[in-house]
Coordinates of C-alpha atoms and ligand atoms in Angstrom, one line a residue:
X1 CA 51.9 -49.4 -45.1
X2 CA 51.1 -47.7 -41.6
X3 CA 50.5 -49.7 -39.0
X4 CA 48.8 -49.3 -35.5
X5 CA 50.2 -48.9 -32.2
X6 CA 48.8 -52.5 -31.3
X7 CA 50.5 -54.3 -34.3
X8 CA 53.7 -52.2 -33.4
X9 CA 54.0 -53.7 -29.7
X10 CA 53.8 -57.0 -31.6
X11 CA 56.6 -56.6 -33.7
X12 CA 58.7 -55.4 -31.0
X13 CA 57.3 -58.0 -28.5
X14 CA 58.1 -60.5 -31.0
X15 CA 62.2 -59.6 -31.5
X16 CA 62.0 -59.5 -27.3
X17 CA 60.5 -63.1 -28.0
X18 CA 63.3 -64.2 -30.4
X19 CA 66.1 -63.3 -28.5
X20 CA 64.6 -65.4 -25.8
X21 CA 63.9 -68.5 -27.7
X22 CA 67.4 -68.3 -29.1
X23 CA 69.0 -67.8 -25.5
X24 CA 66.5 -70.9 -24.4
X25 CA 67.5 -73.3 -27.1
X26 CA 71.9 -72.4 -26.5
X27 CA 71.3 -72.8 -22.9
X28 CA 69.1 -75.9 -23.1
X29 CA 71.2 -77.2 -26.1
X30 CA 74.2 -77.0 -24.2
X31 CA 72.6 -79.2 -21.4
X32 CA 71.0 -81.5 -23.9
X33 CA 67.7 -80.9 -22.9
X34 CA 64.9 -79.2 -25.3
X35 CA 63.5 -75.9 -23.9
X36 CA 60.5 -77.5 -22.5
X37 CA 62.4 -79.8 -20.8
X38 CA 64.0 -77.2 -18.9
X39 CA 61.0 -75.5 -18.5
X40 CA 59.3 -78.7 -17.1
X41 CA 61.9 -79.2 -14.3
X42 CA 62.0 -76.0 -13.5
X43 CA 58.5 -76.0 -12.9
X44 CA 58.4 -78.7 -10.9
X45 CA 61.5 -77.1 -8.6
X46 CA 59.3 -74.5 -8.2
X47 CA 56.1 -75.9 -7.2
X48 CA 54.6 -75.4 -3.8
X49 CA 55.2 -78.8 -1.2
X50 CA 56.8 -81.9 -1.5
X51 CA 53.3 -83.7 -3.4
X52 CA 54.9 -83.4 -7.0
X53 CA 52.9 -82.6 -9.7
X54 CA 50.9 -84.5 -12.5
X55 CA 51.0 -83.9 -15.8
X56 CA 48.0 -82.1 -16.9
X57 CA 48.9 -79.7 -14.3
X58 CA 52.6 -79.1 -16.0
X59 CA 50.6 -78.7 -19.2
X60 CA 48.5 -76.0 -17.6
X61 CA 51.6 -74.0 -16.4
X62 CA 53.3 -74.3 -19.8
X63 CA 50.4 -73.8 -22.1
X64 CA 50.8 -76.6 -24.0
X65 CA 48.9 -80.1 -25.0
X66 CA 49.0 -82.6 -22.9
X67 CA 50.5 -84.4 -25.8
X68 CA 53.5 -82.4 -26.2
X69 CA 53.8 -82.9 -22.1
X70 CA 53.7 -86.4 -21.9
X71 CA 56.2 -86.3 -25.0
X72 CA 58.9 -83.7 -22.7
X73 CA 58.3 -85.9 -19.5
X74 CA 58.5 -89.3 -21.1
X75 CA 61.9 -88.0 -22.0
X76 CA 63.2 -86.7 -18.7
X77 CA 62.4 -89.9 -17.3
X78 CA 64.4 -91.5 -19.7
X79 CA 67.4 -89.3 -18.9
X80 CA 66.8 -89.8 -14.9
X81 CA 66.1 -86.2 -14.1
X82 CA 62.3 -87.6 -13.0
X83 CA 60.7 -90.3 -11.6
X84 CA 57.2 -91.2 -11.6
X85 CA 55.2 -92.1 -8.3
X86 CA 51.7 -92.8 -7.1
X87 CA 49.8 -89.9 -5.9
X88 CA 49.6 -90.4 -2.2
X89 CA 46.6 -88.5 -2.2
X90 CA 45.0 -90.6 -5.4
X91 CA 46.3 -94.0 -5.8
X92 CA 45.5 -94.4 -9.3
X93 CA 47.0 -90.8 -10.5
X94 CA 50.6 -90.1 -11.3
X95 CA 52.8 -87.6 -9.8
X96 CA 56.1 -86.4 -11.1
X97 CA 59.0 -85.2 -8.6
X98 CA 62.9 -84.6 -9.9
X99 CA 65.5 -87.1 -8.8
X100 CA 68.7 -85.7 -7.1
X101 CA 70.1 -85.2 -10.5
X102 CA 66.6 -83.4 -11.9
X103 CA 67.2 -81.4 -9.0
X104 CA 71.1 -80.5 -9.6
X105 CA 70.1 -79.6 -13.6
X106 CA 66.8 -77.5 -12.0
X107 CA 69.5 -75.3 -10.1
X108 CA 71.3 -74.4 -13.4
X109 CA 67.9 -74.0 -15.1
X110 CA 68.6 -70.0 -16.2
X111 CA 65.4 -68.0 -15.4
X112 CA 65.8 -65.8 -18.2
X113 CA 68.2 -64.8 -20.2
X114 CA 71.1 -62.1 -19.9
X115 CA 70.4 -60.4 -22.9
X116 CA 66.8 -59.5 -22.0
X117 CA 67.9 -58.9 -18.4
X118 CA 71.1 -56.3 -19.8
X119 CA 68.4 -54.8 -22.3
X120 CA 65.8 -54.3 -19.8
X121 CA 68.7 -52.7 -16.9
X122 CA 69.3 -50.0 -19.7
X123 CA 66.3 -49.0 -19.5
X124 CA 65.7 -45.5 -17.1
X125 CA 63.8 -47.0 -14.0
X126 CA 60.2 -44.9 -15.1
X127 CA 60.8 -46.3 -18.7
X128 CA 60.8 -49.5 -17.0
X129 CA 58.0 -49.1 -14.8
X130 CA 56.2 -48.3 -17.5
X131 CA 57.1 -51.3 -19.5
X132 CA 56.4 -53.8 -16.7
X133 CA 52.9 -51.8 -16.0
X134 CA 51.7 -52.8 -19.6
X135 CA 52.8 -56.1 -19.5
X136 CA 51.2 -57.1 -16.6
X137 CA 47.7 -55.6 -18.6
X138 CA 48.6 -57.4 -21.1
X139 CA 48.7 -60.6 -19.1
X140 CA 46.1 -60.0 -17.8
X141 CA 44.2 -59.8 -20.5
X142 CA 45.8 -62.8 -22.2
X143 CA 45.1 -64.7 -19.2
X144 CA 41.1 -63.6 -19.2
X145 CA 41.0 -64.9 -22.5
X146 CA 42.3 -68.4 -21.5
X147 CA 45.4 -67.8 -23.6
X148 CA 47.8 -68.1 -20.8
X149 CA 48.0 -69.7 -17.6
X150 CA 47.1 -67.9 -14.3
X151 CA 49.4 -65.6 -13.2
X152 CA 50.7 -65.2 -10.1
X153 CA 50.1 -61.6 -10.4
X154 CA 49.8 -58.4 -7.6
X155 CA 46.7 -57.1 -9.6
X156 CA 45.4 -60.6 -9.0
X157 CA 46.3 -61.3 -5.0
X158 CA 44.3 -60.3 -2.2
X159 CA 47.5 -58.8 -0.2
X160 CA 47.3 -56.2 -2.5
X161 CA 46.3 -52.8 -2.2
X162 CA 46.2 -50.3 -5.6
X163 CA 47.7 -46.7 -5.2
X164 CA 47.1 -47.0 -1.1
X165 CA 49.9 -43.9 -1.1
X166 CA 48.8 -42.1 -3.4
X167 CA 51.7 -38.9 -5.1
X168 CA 54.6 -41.8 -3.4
X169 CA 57.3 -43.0 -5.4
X170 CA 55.7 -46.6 -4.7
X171 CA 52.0 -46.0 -4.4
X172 CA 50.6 -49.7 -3.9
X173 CA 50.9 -51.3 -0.8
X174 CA 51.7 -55.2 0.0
X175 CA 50.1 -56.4 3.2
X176 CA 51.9 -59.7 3.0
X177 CA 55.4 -57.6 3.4
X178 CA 53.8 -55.0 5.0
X179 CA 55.3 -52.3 2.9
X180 CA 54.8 -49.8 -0.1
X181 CA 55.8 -51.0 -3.6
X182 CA 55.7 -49.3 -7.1
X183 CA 54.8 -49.9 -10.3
X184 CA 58.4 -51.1 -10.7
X185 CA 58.0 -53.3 -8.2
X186 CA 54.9 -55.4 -9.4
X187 CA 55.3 -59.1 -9.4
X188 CA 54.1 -61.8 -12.2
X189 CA 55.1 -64.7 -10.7
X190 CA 55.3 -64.4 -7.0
X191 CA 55.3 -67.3 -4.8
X192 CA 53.6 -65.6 -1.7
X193 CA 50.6 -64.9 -4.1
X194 CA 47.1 -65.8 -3.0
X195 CA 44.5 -64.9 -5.7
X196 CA 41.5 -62.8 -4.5
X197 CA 37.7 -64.2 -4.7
X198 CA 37.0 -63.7 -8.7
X199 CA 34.6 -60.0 -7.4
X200 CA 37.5 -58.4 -5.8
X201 CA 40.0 -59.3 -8.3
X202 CA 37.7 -57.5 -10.4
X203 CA 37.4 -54.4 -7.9
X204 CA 41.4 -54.8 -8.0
X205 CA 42.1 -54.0 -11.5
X206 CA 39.6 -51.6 -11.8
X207 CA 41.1 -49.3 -8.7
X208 CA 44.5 -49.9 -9.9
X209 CA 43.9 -48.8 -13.5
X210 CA 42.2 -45.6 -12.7
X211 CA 44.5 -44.6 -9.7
X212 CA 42.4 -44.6 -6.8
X213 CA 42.5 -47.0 -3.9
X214 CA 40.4 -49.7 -2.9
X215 CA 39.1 -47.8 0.0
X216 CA 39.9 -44.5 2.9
X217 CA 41.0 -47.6 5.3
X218 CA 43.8 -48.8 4.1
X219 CA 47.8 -48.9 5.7
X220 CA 48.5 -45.4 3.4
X221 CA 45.2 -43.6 5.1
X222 CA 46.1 -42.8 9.0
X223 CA 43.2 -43.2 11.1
X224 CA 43.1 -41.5 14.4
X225 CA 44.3 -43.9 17.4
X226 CA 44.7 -46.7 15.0
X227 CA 48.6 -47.3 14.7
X228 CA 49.2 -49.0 11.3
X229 CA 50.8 -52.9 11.8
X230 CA 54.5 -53.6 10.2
X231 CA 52.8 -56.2 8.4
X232 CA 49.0 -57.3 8.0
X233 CA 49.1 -60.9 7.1
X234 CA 48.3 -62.4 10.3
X235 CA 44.9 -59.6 10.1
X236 CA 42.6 -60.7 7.9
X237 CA 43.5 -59.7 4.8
X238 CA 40.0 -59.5 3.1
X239 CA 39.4 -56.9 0.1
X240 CA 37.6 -54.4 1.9
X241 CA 35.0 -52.2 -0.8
X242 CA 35.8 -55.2 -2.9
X243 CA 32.0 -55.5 -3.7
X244 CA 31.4 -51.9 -4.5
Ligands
SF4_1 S1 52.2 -61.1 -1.9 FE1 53.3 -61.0 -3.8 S2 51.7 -60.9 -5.4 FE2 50.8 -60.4 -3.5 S3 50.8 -58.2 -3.4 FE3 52.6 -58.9 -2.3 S4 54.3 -58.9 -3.8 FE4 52.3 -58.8 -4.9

């Protein structure tokens, strides 16, 4: 039976998928944690601030029910790695923060697993590019469709500028680091991220896809007696042609 490209990038997506579950469960298995229970402290390691986080919002990050949350956290508790407290903010809400020992097992959380990782290294670097290009449509996408949680995405922030250099090896431009990056170089899950006002995010995707950028005023376009700043995040940052 032939099939289209679409269902092949499934089937291939999905052994990419396998291999991680599998990696997921022998690392979490050997730590005596279920997957989402690693994924749940690492989570909360990795959220912004000291203010913990409540439950729906860990839900939202994972994708999953608040049912199958409450289920994974109930059970951390239990096994000390976190503690439940009084929002500070909302006395009558519930915020979750690690314990020192939620903490210690946080650290040994593995991001993602070797395999992958190794698979993805043997890959030539425009291959790769390539690769990581499409996925972060695809996330997109996904995301837009309420499938996903929000991503903390390039195509998304507002400190990014679309194919700014155009013919460079890294054609985009970051104004938070004040510096060119590639296609290889695109982030889904950056923690300086700021999303964009919902327009320009819009204006974003739509520059970045067809290769031009956002507008003639940006760090890659010289303008006479204007010497471009080593990095633009104390200048407001605002998505200039965003509305056009
Ligand atoms: S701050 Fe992060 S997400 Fe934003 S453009 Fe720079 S690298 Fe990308």
């Amino acid at each position: 039976m032939d099939t289209t490209t679409a269902e092949r990038i499934v089937a291939g997506l999905s052994k990419v998928a396998l291999v991680v579950r599998h990696a997921q469960w022998a690392a979490s298995g050997e730590r005596g944690l279920t997957p989402t229970q690693s994924q749940i402290l690492a989570i909360i390691a990795a959220a912004p601030g000291p203010q913990g986080m409540g439950v729906k919002a860990v839900a939202g990050h994972m994708a999953v029910t608040m049912g199958t949350a409450s289920e994974a956290v109930a059970a951390l508790v239990d096994k000390g790695l976190l503690r439940k407290e009084a929002d500070e903010a909302d006395g009558r809400a519930v915020v979750l923060r690690l314990t020192a020992m939620g903490k210690r097992e946080a650290a040994r959380a593995p991001e993602r697993p070797g395999a992958i990782v190794e698979a993805a290294e043997a890959m030539p670097e425009g291959e790769r590019a390539v690769l990581l290009r499409g996925l972060v449509g695809m996330v997109r996408t996904m995301q837009e469709r309420g499938m996903v949680p929000a991503a903390r995405m390039c195509v998304e922030c507002r400190f990014f500028r679309p194919n700014e250099h155009p013919g460079k090896g890294k054609p985009h431009h970051c104004l938070f680091i004040g510096a060119p990056i590639g296609d290889a170089d695109l982030r889904l899950d950056c923690a300086e991220m700021e999303p964009a006002e919902a327009p320009a995010r819009a204006r974003l995707w739509e520059v970045f896809i067809n290769g031009e950028p956002l507008d003639q005023h940006g760090p890659g376009h010289a303008r006479p007696g204007v010497r471009a700043s080593k990095s633009r995040r104390a200048e407001s940052p605002s998505l200039k042609g965003a509305s056009k």
